[in-house]
Tab-separated table of C-alpha atoms in Angstrom:
chain	number	residue	atom	x	y	z
S	1	MET	CA	67.109	13.662	-28.238
S	2	GLY	CA	63.924	11.610	-28.097
S	3	ARG	CA	60.412	12.611	-28.914
S	4	ARG	CA	59.219	15.590	-26.910
S	5	GLN	CA	56.317	14.175	-24.962
S	6	ASN	CA	54.516	17.489	-24.496
S	7	ASP	CA	54.424	18.416	-28.164
S	8	SER	CA	52.766	15.971	-30.535
S	9	VAL	CA	51.902	16.597	-34.153
S	10	PRO	CA	48.478	17.561	-35.401
S	11	SER	CA	46.917	14.150	-35.298
S	12	ARG	CA	43.654	15.000	-33.767
S	13	PHE	CA	41.026	14.744	-36.442
S	14	ILE	CA	39.766	11.362	-35.343
S	15	SER	CA	38.992	12.740	-31.891
S	16	LEU	CA	37.166	15.656	-33.443
S	17	SER	CA	34.840	13.330	-35.348
S	18	PHE	CA	33.303	12.289	-32.030
S	19	LEU	CA	32.996	15.846	-30.789
S	20	LEU	CA	31.726	17.774	-33.807
S	21	VAL	CA	28.090	17.384	-32.829
S	22	GLY	CA	28.764	19.178	-29.580
S	23	LEU	CA	30.891	21.963	-30.963
S	24	ILE	CA	28.998	25.223	-30.930
S	25	SER	CA	31.774	27.769	-31.341
S	26	CYS	CA	35.246	28.239	-32.818
S	27	ALA	CA	36.616	28.667	-29.318
S	28	LEU	CA	35.461	25.175	-28.389
S	29	VAL	CA	36.979	23.772	-31.599
S	30	TYR	CA	40.357	25.202	-30.672
S	31	THR	CA	40.179	23.903	-27.113
S	32	VAL	CA	39.592	20.360	-28.356
S	33	LEU	CA	42.416	20.609	-30.902
S	34	SER	CA	44.822	21.831	-28.251
S	35	VAL	CA	44.181	18.819	-26.036
S	36	VAL	CA	45.096	16.397	-28.818
S	37	LEU	CA	48.144	18.402	-29.859
S	38	ASN	CA	49.758	17.896	-26.461
S	39	PRO	CA	49.510	14.172	-25.694
S	40	ASN	CA	50.708	14.326	-22.092
S	41	LEU	CA	48.521	17.225	-21.022
S	42	SER	CA	45.324	16.355	-19.245
S	43	SER	CA	42.226	18.344	-20.053
S	44	LYS	CA	42.109	19.525	-16.470
S	45	GLY	CA	44.554	22.184	-15.376
S	46	SER	CA	46.162	22.619	-18.814
S	47	ASN	CA	47.322	26.036	-19.935
S	48	PHE	CA	46.190	26.678	-23.494
S	49	GLU	CA	47.937	29.351	-25.512
S	50	SER	CA	45.593	31.259	-27.788
S	51	LEU	CA	46.182	30.912	-31.513
S	52	ALA	CA	44.875	34.224	-32.826
S	53	LEU	CA	43.848	34.216	-36.455
S	54	THR	CA	45.424	37.028	-38.402
S	55	GLU	CA	43.724	39.544	-40.623
S	56	GLU	CA	46.156	39.240	-43.487
S	57	SER	CA	46.331	36.529	-46.143
S	58	SER	CA	49.334	34.239	-46.289
S	59	ASP	CA	49.279	34.342	-50.079
S	60	GLY	CA	51.678	37.251	-50.456
S	61	GLY	CA	49.538	39.573	-48.323
S	62	CYS	CA	51.484	39.338	-45.073
S	63	CYS	CA	53.379	42.361	-43.835
S	64	ARG	CA	54.524	41.662	-40.299
S	65	GLY	CA	57.530	42.946	-38.404
S	66	ILE	CA	59.092	42.678	-34.967
S	67	GLU	CA	58.266	45.418	-32.501
S	68	LYS	CA	60.966	47.064	-30.383
S	69	LEU	CA	63.625	46.218	-32.926
S	70	GLU	CA	65.691	48.628	-35.009
S	71	LEU	CA	67.555	47.201	-37.966
S	72	TRP	CA	70.364	49.191	-39.506
S	73	GLY	CA	71.625	49.208	-43.087
S	74	ALA	CA	72.117	51.516	-46.028
S	75	ALA	CA	69.036	53.707	-46.493
S	76	VAL	CA	67.325	53.681	-49.875
S	77	LYS	CA	64.414	55.789	-48.591
S	78	TRP	CA	64.879	58.292	-45.768
S	79	GLY	CA	62.143	58.108	-43.167
S	80	SER	CA	62.240	61.828	-42.423
S	81	ASP	CA	60.806	62.392	-45.907
S	82	PHE	CA	58.888	59.115	-46.269
S	83	LYS	CA	55.970	58.594	-43.877
S	84	PHE	CA	52.955	56.291	-43.540
S	85	ASN	CA	50.180	55.662	-41.051
S	86	SER	CA	50.954	51.979	-40.467
S	87	SER	CA	53.795	49.485	-40.441
S	88	LYS	CA	51.951	47.458	-43.078
S	89	GLU	CA	52.129	50.362	-45.530
S	90	CYS	CA	55.843	50.747	-44.821
S	91	CYS	CA	56.374	47.034	-45.400
S	92	GLN	CA	54.403	47.158	-48.642
S	93	ALA	CA	56.557	50.045	-49.858
S	94	CYS	CA	59.634	47.873	-49.358
S	95	LYS	CA	57.972	44.960	-51.121
S	96	ALA	CA	57.219	47.196	-54.089
S	97	MET	CA	60.981	47.613	-54.528
S	98	CYS	CA	61.520	43.854	-54.378
S	99	THR	CA	59.373	42.468	-57.170
S	100	GLY	CA	62.167	40.524	-58.861
S	101	ILE	CA	61.120	41.899	-62.242
S	102	ASP	CA	63.959	44.379	-62.649
S	103	GLY	CA	66.737	42.440	-60.942
S	104	PRO	CA	67.723	42.097	-57.271
S	105	CYS	CA	65.675	43.668	-54.484
S	106	LEU	CA	66.417	47.355	-53.982
S	107	CYS	CA	64.911	47.107	-50.497
S	108	ASP	CA	65.095	44.144	-48.136
S	109	THR	CA	64.549	45.858	-44.771
S	110	TRP	CA	61.946	48.273	-43.459
S	111	VAL	CA	61.906	50.202	-40.179
S	112	PHE	CA	58.802	52.033	-38.968
S	113	CYS	CA	57.922	54.255	-36.005
S	114	GLY	CA	54.258	53.752	-35.139
S	115	ASN	CA	53.768	54.810	-31.520
S	116	LYS	CA	52.611	58.440	-31.551
S	117	LYS	CA	53.566	59.121	-27.955
S	118	ALA	CA	56.956	57.440	-28.044
S	119	CYS	CA	57.889	58.498	-31.582
S	120	GLY	CA	56.902	62.147	-31.299
S	121	SER	CA	57.994	63.954	-34.445
S	122	LYS	CA	59.314	60.676	-35.844
S	123	PHE	CA	55.828	59.147	-35.901
S	124	GLY	CA	55.098	57.587	-39.265
S	125	GLU	CA	58.717	57.560	-40.432
S	126	CYS	CA	59.374	54.648	-42.782
S	127	TRP	CA	63.008	53.863	-43.460
S	128	LEU	CA	63.672	51.492	-46.318
S	129	LYS	CA	67.085	49.873	-46.257
S	130	LYS	CA	69.365	47.432	-48.021
S	131	GLN	CA	71.413	44.911	-46.062
S	132	LYS	CA	74.862	43.705	-46.986
S	133	ASP	CA	73.652	40.269	-45.922
S	134	VAL	CA	69.916	39.879	-45.338
S	135	PHE	CA	70.532	36.508	-43.639
S	136	ALA	CA	72.498	38.425	-41.003
S	137	PRO	CA	70.761	41.825	-40.812
S	138	ASP	CA	72.593	44.632	-39.058
S	139	ARG	CA	70.834	45.107	-35.739
S	140	GLN	CA	71.148	48.519	-34.145
S	141	GLU	CA	69.052	48.084	-31.014
S	142	ALA	CA	66.420	45.829	-29.513
S	143	GLY	CA	64.379	45.829	-26.321
S	144	ASP	CA	61.874	47.950	-24.416
S	145	PRO	CA	63.456	51.382	-25.033
S	146	VAL	CA	63.348	50.893	-28.812
S	147	ILE	CA	60.522	52.778	-30.541
S	148	TRP	CA	60.908	51.090	-33.927
S	149	THR	CA	59.296	48.089	-35.621
S	150	SER	CA	61.424	46.318	-38.216
S	151	GLY	CA	60.991	43.609	-40.804
S	152	ILE	CA	62.907	41.928	-43.601
S	153	ILE	CA	61.843	40.947	-47.101
S	154	PHE	CA	63.125	38.065	-49.204
S	155	GLY	CA	62.849	38.427	-52.940
S	156	LYS	CA	61.842	35.721	-55.376
S	157	GLY	CA	64.300	32.837	-55.204
S	158	GLU	CA	65.863	34.283	-52.033
S	159	GLY	CA	65.485	33.374	-48.377
S	160	ILE	CA	65.953	29.656	-48.926
S	161	VAL	CA	67.589	27.473	-46.273
S	162	GLY	CA	68.338	23.772	-46.301
S	163	LEU	CA	67.375	21.041	-43.865
S	164	GLU	CA	70.164	18.618	-44.622
S	165	THR	CA	69.528	14.928	-43.919
S	166	GLU	CA	71.160	11.682	-44.992
S	167	TYR	CA	68.305	11.268	-47.475
S	168	GLY	CA	68.828	14.624	-49.154
S	169	THR	CA	68.431	18.329	-48.470
S	170	LEU	CA	64.987	19.848	-48.102
S	171	HIS	CA	65.070	23.392	-49.489
S	172	ILE	CA	62.771	25.651	-47.464
S	173	LYS	CA	61.546	29.043	-48.616
S	174	LEU	CA	61.176	31.202	-45.485
S	175	PHE	CA	58.340	33.687	-44.948
S	176	PRO	CA	59.730	36.603	-42.881
S	177	ASP	CA	56.816	38.862	-43.803
S	178	CYS	CA	54.325	36.331	-42.382
S	179	ALA	CA	56.334	34.880	-39.488
S	180	PRO	CA	59.159	37.309	-38.583
S	181	HIS	CA	59.829	35.880	-35.110
S	182	SER	CA	59.976	32.349	-36.493
S	183	VAL	CA	62.343	33.311	-39.298
S	184	ALA	CA	64.538	35.263	-36.879
S	185	TYR	CA	64.944	32.046	-34.893
S	186	ILE	CA	65.847	30.047	-38.008
S	187	LEU	CA	68.448	32.668	-38.917
S	188	GLU	CA	69.912	32.256	-35.425
S	189	LEU	CA	70.224	28.521	-36.030
S	190	LEU	CA	72.243	29.283	-39.174
S	191	THR	CA	74.898	30.967	-37.024
S	192	LEU	CA	75.501	27.813	-34.958
S	193	ARG	CA	78.274	25.410	-35.830
S	194	HIS	CA	76.006	22.479	-35.125
S	195	CYS	CA	72.367	21.590	-34.623
S	196	ALA	CA	72.823	18.584	-32.338
S	197	GLY	CA	69.379	17.432	-31.283
S	198	CYS	CA	67.659	18.732	-34.421
S	199	GLN	CA	65.922	15.756	-35.977
S	200	PHE	CA	62.823	14.145	-37.449
S	201	HIS	CA	61.312	11.597	-35.078
S	202	ARG	CA	57.797	10.957	-36.355
S	203	ALA	CA	56.841	9.962	-39.901
S	204	GLU	CA	53.479	9.162	-41.447
S	205	GLY	CA	52.829	8.867	-45.160
S	206	ARG	CA	49.715	9.723	-47.161
S	207	GLY	CA	48.517	6.125	-47.256
S	208	GLN	CA	45.309	5.762	-49.256
S	209	LEU	CA	43.872	8.947	-47.756
S	210	TRP	CA	45.511	11.663	-49.892
S	211	ASP	CA	46.664	11.637	-53.515
S	212	SER	CA	50.163	12.507	-54.734
S	213	GLU	CA	49.251	16.202	-54.939
S	214	GLY	CA	48.085	16.239	-51.339
S	215	ASN	CA	44.364	16.278	-52.062
S	216	HIS	CA	42.132	14.325	-49.721
S	217	ILE	CA	40.427	11.277	-51.212
S	218	LYS	CA	36.668	11.625	-51.053
S	219	LYS	CA	35.038	9.646	-48.230
S	220	ALA	CA	38.420	8.565	-46.863
S	221	PRO	CA	39.158	9.203	-43.181
S	222	PHE	CA	41.545	11.974	-42.169
S	223	GLY	CA	44.044	9.648	-40.541
S	224	PRO	CA	45.904	7.817	-39.303
S	225	PRO	CA	48.271	8.060	-41.061
S	226	PHE	CA	48.268	11.855	-40.970
S	227	ALA	CA	50.538	12.649	-43.932
S	228	MET	CA	53.341	14.541	-42.224
S	229	ILE	CA	56.822	14.262	-40.775
S	230	GLN	CA	57.531	15.818	-37.396
S	231	GLY	CA	60.719	16.802	-35.650
S	232	THR	CA	62.407	19.331	-33.425
S	233	LEU	CA	64.519	22.399	-34.225
S	234	GLU	CA	66.258	22.932	-30.911
S	235	ALA	CA	70.028	22.643	-30.779
S	236	GLN	CA	71.392	21.068	-27.618
S	237	GLY	CA	73.139	23.546	-25.353
S	238	THR	CA	71.040	26.490	-26.514
S	239	SER	CA	68.173	28.203	-24.735
S	240	PHE	CA	64.883	28.110	-26.630
S	241	LYS	CA	62.369	30.907	-26.200
S	242	LYS	CA	58.768	30.173	-27.119
S	243	ILE	CA	57.779	31.667	-30.457
S	244	PRO	CA	54.599	33.758	-30.511
S	245	THR	CA	51.710	32.802	-32.744
S	246	GLU	CA	52.099	34.414	-36.155
S	247	GLU	CA	50.426	33.813	-39.533
S	248	CYS	CA	48.168	30.737	-39.383
S	249	PRO	CA	46.905	29.868	-42.876
S	250	TYR	CA	45.455	26.538	-43.898
S	251	ILE	CA	48.092	23.812	-43.966
S	252	ARG	CA	49.064	22.809	-47.499
S	253	ARG	CA	51.338	20.153	-48.931
S	254	GLY	CA	54.861	21.412	-48.246
S	255	SER	CA	53.911	23.750	-45.395
S	256	VAL	CA	56.514	23.993	-42.634
S	257	ALA	CA	54.882	24.917	-39.332
S	258	TRP	CA	55.402	24.914	-35.585
S	259	VAL	CA	53.568	22.611	-33.225
S	260	GLY	CA	52.370	25.107	-30.648
S	261	SER	CA	55.144	27.577	-29.864
S	262	GLY	CA	57.979	25.310	-31.063
S	263	PRO	CA	60.596	23.948	-31.163
S	264	GLU	CA	58.563	20.967	-32.399
S	265	PHE	CA	57.668	21.429	-36.067
S	266	PHE	CA	56.209	19.467	-38.953
S	267	ILE	CA	56.237	19.321	-42.728
S	268	SER	CA	52.883	18.466	-44.224
S	269	LEU	CA	52.619	15.940	-47.047
S	270	ALA	CA	49.012	16.873	-47.764
S	271	ASN	CA	46.476	19.680	-47.732
S	272	HIS	CA	44.887	19.730	-44.282
S	273	GLN	CA	41.955	22.102	-44.249
S	274	GLU	CA	40.441	19.977	-41.502
S	275	TRP	CA	43.187	21.239	-39.176
S	276	LYS	CA	41.766	24.744	-39.524
S	277	LYS	CA	44.099	27.733	-39.124
S	278	ALA	CA	45.826	26.518	-35.992
S	279	TYR	CA	49.556	26.513	-36.761
S	280	THR	CA	52.139	29.196	-37.522
S	281	VAL	CA	53.517	28.492	-40.994
S	282	PHE	CA	57.009	29.921	-41.424
S	283	GLY	CA	58.085	28.351	-44.680
S	284	SER	CA	57.384	25.922	-47.504
S	285	VAL	CA	59.378	23.090	-49.042
S	286	LEU	CA	60.264	23.535	-52.698
S	287	PRO	CA	57.926	21.200	-54.613
S	288	GLU	CA	60.780	19.285	-56.240
S	289	ASP	CA	62.128	18.365	-52.787
S	290	MET	CA	58.907	16.855	-51.472
S	291	GLU	CA	60.096	13.439	-52.658
S	292	ILE	CA	62.719	13.612	-49.900
S	293	ALA	CA	60.020	14.233	-47.295
S	294	GLU	CA	58.017	11.362	-48.786
S	295	LYS	CA	61.086	9.114	-48.515
S	296	ILE	CA	61.496	9.941	-44.818
S	297	ALA	CA	57.793	9.263	-44.289
S	298	GLN	CA	58.288	5.696	-45.577
S	299	LEU	CA	61.100	4.787	-43.168
S	300	PRO	CA	60.509	2.020	-40.579
S	301	THR	CA	58.428	3.149	-37.620
S	302	ASN	CA	57.061	1.887	-34.328
S	303	SER	CA	53.481	2.404	-33.251
S	304	ASP	CA	52.772	4.643	-30.316
S	305	VAL	CA	49.739	6.287	-28.750
S	306	TRP	CA	49.616	10.009	-28.053
S	307	ASN	CA	46.518	11.169	-26.231
S	308	ASN	CA	44.556	8.128	-27.451
S	309	ILE	CA	45.659	8.730	-31.050
S	310	ASN	CA	47.704	6.108	-32.918
S	311	VAL	CA	50.920	7.607	-34.305
S	312	SER	CA	54.062	6.296	-36.005
S	313	VAL	CA	57.452	7.098	-34.473
S	314	LEU	CA	60.639	6.504	-36.442
S	315	GLU	CA	62.691	3.498	-35.298
S	316	LYS	CA	65.778	5.654	-35.864
S	317	PRO	CA	65.365	9.445	-35.686
S	318	VAL	CA	66.755	11.264	-38.709
S	319	PRO	CA	69.285	13.953	-37.692
S	320	LEU	CA	69.114	17.204	-39.615
S	321	LEU	CA	71.283	20.253	-40.029
S	322	VAL	CA	70.011	23.738	-40.840
S	323	ARG	CA	72.228	25.185	-43.541
S	324	ARG	CA	72.469	28.387	-45.479
S	325	LEU	CA	72.184	27.913	-49.226
S	326	LYS	CA	72.765	29.957	-52.295
S	327	THR	CA	69.816	31.163	-54.350
S	328	ARG	CA	67.928	28.114	-55.570
S	329	GLN	CA	65.837	28.004	-58.705
S	330	GLY	CA	62.489	26.318	-58.308
S	331	ASN	CA	58.758	26.785	-58.273
S	332	LEU	CA	58.968	28.953	-55.189
S	333	ASN	CA	60.839	31.575	-57.196
S	334	LYS	CA	57.378	32.571	-58.332
S	335	MET	CA	56.449	33.539	-54.791
C-alpha cells in the first residue's frame, strides 16, 4: 500500500512561520495546522475534525474509558457496595490496586455506571475486575443499550506490543487510560494473522535541528527534516473505523500518535512542542528501541511535496507486523 495522500505527517511548522503574525486565537492555529496535515485537501470546502484538548494530564493522570461498553471478569470489588460520583474516581480506584509495588496488578479493569437516569439504583456503581488476559478482555456487551463505561489498566512493564520490522522490533508501551479507543484498535490488530499493508512509508531524521535526546537546537529551524517516521496501521481486507480524538499531550521523543483519526500514525524522534497538543498519543517507544526508529529514518528516500511542504518518502516502504510480546523490562516499567 502506498502513501495515503489524504493523511500527511505533522510537517507544517514552516507554513506556520508565515502565518503567526496573523494568528489571533487558538482556533485559527488549529485550522492552519489541519490544512498542512492533509496535503491533498484544499482550504476551501475541507471538513476539519475538532481536536479537543483534554482536562487531564498525560503524565499518569489520565483516566478514560469507553462508554456503552461492559467488560466482564472476576470481580475484586463489588459495585453494589463500592460507589463513586465519576468514572475517573472509579478508574483511579483500580489504578490504586495496580501500583506494581506489591506484585502484579490486583485490578486491571473497571466498570462504572454514570448515567443517573439510565442507571437508576445502579448509579455510581464501580466494579473493579481482574481479567484472565487483559490483552483480550472479556466483553459482556457493547452498544447503545449498554449503561456502563469500561476501561482497562496496564501495570508497570505490562501492555507492551511490538512493531516488528526487518530492522528490529520497536517495543511500544500502550496507554489505555489515556487513549482507550486507540488501544482497543491495537488490541484488535493483535488478533489478526497478518497486518498486510501496515508499513512505514515516510522517514525524516533529526538532521542538525534536534540533538540526540530530541531537544531542539537553539535558533535552528523546525524542519525539514521533521524528525519522525510515518506509516499506516490498517491491515488490508479489514474495515477501519475512524478513531475519536483522545489525550493530546505535547509530542515527545518516542511518542506514538495518530495523524488525524488514523490509520496513519507517526513515531516522533524529537520533542515537538511547536506542534502544540494536536495529536492523540496512544503509546511510547521504549527508549532503548529508539535506535531502531533512528535507523529507519536514515534509509534512502525520495523527495516529495505535500501541501507545499518538502517531505522525504522512503524508496522502499518498510513492512511492519503488530505482535504481542511478553513483559519487557525497560525504562517504561517506571511508568
